[in-house]
Amino acid sequence: MNGKRLLRTATVATGSLALASSLTACGSSTADSEGGEKVVTVYSADGLKSEKGDGWYDKVFADFTKKTGIEVKYVEGGSGEMVQRAVREKTNTQADVLITLPPFIQQADGKGLLQAYRPQGSDKVNGGDKSADGKWTSVVNNYFGFVHNKKELAEAPKTWEELLDAKYKGKLQYSTPGVAGDGTAVLIKAMHDFGGKEPAMEYLKKLQANNVGPSSSTSKLAPKTDKGELLVANGDVQMNFAQSKSMPNLGIWFPAKDGGRPTTFALPYAAGLVDKAPHTENGKKLLDHLLSVDAQQLVSGIGGGFPARTDVKPTDANAVELTRLMSGVEIFEPDWADIDKNLTGYVDAWKSATGS
């Protein structure tokens, strides 16, 4: 991989989980050190929790509760959706920990949603996978990718241009840029592969003829692809790799521009402590736990992703298969500062080009 390291983020088969119990600060009579609930509330992009209860979050949250007695209340949705929710609640903060993908973690920081905290073990996380001021740290590393139905398409498409073929009409879907992290990644990769905003939007305008339409959550697209309702959809390596264990028709691939090499970029699950969190100390304890060696050792074997800590090097079967999957794929590094600054303009250009 041209000497570039394997990077970051995401995870397992998910469903949108509704929070069954109230997120007020008075739902438990068990006191913690702050005089409130013995609870911590996590807002997260989807991908790391499984509907079957066997995902990375399921395991590490259960271990955390067993170790500390602190209950984890969990809310998930699209990357942008979780940030928007936290913004709406800024005067009555409900979340303690926010976990989302770039550029939304930078967006959360820019909106004043995060407070500085460097979890134990964050010194073992590469500098590019955490903020310099301690506002956020990657907890699971991952890459952007696409999926295809292996039964209907024995060989994955190779190029963006192939997706313009009429056989993909009504059989292709990608999640909504500006709302879903992986949907925003479609824009980022297209702008990289096609050499800028204008040629990327020109291509995505053509692709719209085959696109089913918007989806706020990327995780919902893999089951449709596995069933054959879709032939191709966007996703990310960790989430789709984990989903493929129960979805036998799901294959992962990386589009190339015609004549070029397949490319991708890192999309870490990045975690930050919410400013004015109702249970700040509990949030700190959870962040410490997520970056602990024990939790990080489970990232590939259970979560299907890549550890954020550089000193954790799994050798399980999943880790070996993930390394093989990434072989020959060029890894580029987006200019996240530019994307954070200009995201609204890029999304507006996409809306204009596609009529969305």
PDB file of C-alpha atoms in Angstrom, residues 8-14 45-48 77 79 100-102 140-148 175 180-183 185-186 217-222 233-244 250-254 264-269 303-306 322 325-326:
ATOM      1  CA  ARG A   8      -9.376   3.418  10.841  1.00  0.00           C
ATOM      2  CA  THR A   9     -13.096   3.183  11.777  1.00  0.00           C
ATOM      3  CA  ALA A  10     -16.440   1.529  11.929  1.00  0.00           C
ATOM      4  CA  THR A  11     -18.215  -1.787  12.511  1.00  0.00           C
ATOM      5  CA  VAL A  12     -20.975  -4.337  12.719  1.00  0.00           C
ATOM      6  CA  ALA A  13     -24.450  -4.996  11.411  1.00  0.00           C
ATOM      7  CA  THR A  14     -26.658  -2.323  12.888  1.00  0.00           C
ATOM      8  CA  ALA A  45     -22.855   7.040  14.300  1.00  0.00           C
ATOM      9  CA  ASP A  46     -24.200   3.614  13.424  1.00  0.00           C
ATOM     10  CA  GLY A  47     -21.985   0.656  12.658  1.00  0.00           C
ATOM     11  CA  LEU A  48     -20.438  -0.525  15.921  1.00  0.00           C
ATOM     12  CA  GLY A  77     -28.056   7.472  13.768  1.00  0.00           C
ATOM     13  CA  SER A  79     -23.028  10.890  11.593  1.00  0.00           C
ATOM     14  CA  THR A 100     -18.987  10.136  14.880  1.00  0.00           C
ATOM     15  CA  LEU A 101     -16.994  10.157  11.630  1.00  0.00           C
ATOM     16  CA  PRO A 102     -14.986  12.927   9.950  1.00  0.00           C
ATOM     17  CA  VAL A 140     -11.916   2.418  15.971  1.00  0.00           C
ATOM     18  CA  ASN A 141     -10.133   2.880  12.662  1.00  0.00           C
ATOM     19  CA  ASN A 142     -11.752   2.151   9.310  1.00  0.00           C
ATOM     20  CA  TYR A 143     -11.941   2.927   5.569  1.00  0.00           C
ATOM     21  CA  PHE A 144     -14.584   4.097   3.156  1.00  0.00           C
ATOM     22  CA  GLY A 145     -15.761   1.533   0.637  1.00  0.00           C
ATOM     23  CA  PHE A 146     -18.585   0.146  -1.468  1.00  0.00           C
ATOM     24  CA  VAL A 147     -20.502  -3.124  -1.404  1.00  0.00           C
ATOM     25  CA  HIS A 148     -21.949  -5.263  -4.184  1.00  0.00           C
ATOM     26  CA  SER A 175     -26.455   7.498   1.671  1.00  0.00           C
ATOM     27  CA  ALA A 180     -24.495  10.319   6.751  1.00  0.00           C
ATOM     28  CA  GLY A 181     -20.728  10.118   7.219  1.00  0.00           C
ATOM     29  CA  ASP A 182     -20.325   7.484   4.516  1.00  0.00           C
ATOM     30  CA  GLY A 183     -22.590   9.517   2.231  1.00  0.00           C
ATOM     31  CA  ALA A 185     -17.433  10.210   1.932  1.00  0.00           C
ATOM     32  CA  VAL A 186     -18.895   9.592  -1.534  1.00  0.00           C
ATOM     33  CA  SER A 217     -28.266   5.775   7.364  1.00  0.00           C
ATOM     34  CA  THR A 218     -25.647   3.815   5.431  1.00  0.00           C
ATOM     35  CA  SER A 219     -26.095   0.657   7.501  1.00  0.00           C
ATOM     36  CA  LYS A 220     -29.565   0.141   6.017  1.00  0.00           C
ATOM     37  CA  LEU A 221     -28.133  -0.283   2.519  1.00  0.00           C
ATOM     38  CA  ALA A 222     -26.114  -3.461   3.101  1.00  0.00           C
ATOM     39  CA  ALA A 233     -24.239   0.688  -2.392  1.00  0.00           C
ATOM     40  CA  ASN A 234     -21.753   2.694  -0.371  1.00  0.00           C
ATOM     41  CA  GLY A 235     -20.511   1.716   3.062  1.00  0.00           C
ATOM     42  CA  ASP A 236     -17.303   1.330   5.016  1.00  0.00           C
ATOM     43  CA  VAL A 237     -14.950  -1.586   5.513  1.00  0.00           C
ATOM     44  CA  GLN A 238     -15.539  -2.235   9.193  1.00  0.00           C
ATOM     45  CA  MET A 239     -19.297  -2.085   9.130  1.00  0.00           C
ATOM     46  CA  ASN A 240     -19.669  -4.057   5.905  1.00  0.00           C
ATOM     47  CA  PHE A 241     -17.043  -6.629   6.864  1.00  0.00           C
ATOM     48  CA  ALA A 242     -18.920  -7.322  10.093  1.00  0.00           C
ATOM     49  CA  GLN A 243     -22.252  -7.388   8.269  1.00  0.00           C
ATOM     50  CA  SER A 244     -20.896  -9.869   5.714  1.00  0.00           C
ATOM     51  CA  LEU A 250     -22.170  -8.957   0.503  1.00  0.00           C
ATOM     52  CA  GLY A 251     -18.809  -8.125  -1.106  1.00  0.00           C
ATOM     53  CA  ILE A 252     -16.569  -5.096  -0.459  1.00  0.00           C
ATOM     54  CA  TRP A 253     -14.857  -3.176  -3.250  1.00  0.00           C
ATOM     55  CA  PHE A 254     -13.235   0.203  -3.977  1.00  0.00           C
ATOM     56  CA  THR A 264      -9.990   4.909  -0.311  1.00  0.00           C
ATOM     57  CA  PHE A 265      -9.349   6.986   2.784  1.00  0.00           C
ATOM     58  CA  ALA A 266      -9.621   6.549   6.519  1.00  0.00           C
ATOM     59  CA  LEU A 267     -12.915   7.166   8.292  1.00  0.00           C
ATOM     60  CA  PRO A 268     -12.259   6.668  11.997  1.00  0.00           C
ATOM     61  CA  TYR A 269     -14.933   6.446  14.610  1.00  0.00           C
ATOM     62  CA  GLY A 303     -16.014  -5.442  15.342  1.00  0.00           C
ATOM     63  CA  GLY A 304     -14.356  -6.171  12.013  1.00  0.00           C
ATOM     64  CA  GLY A 305     -12.382  -2.919  12.183  1.00  0.00           C
ATOM     65  CA  PHE A 306      -8.886  -1.681  12.864  1.00  0.00           C
ATOM     66  CA  LEU A 322      -8.883  -7.291   6.433  1.00  0.00           C
ATOM     67  CA  LEU A 325      -8.842  -6.874   1.485  1.00  0.00           C
ATOM     68  CA  MET A 326      -6.883  -3.618   1.648  1.00  0.00           C
TER      69      MET A 326
END
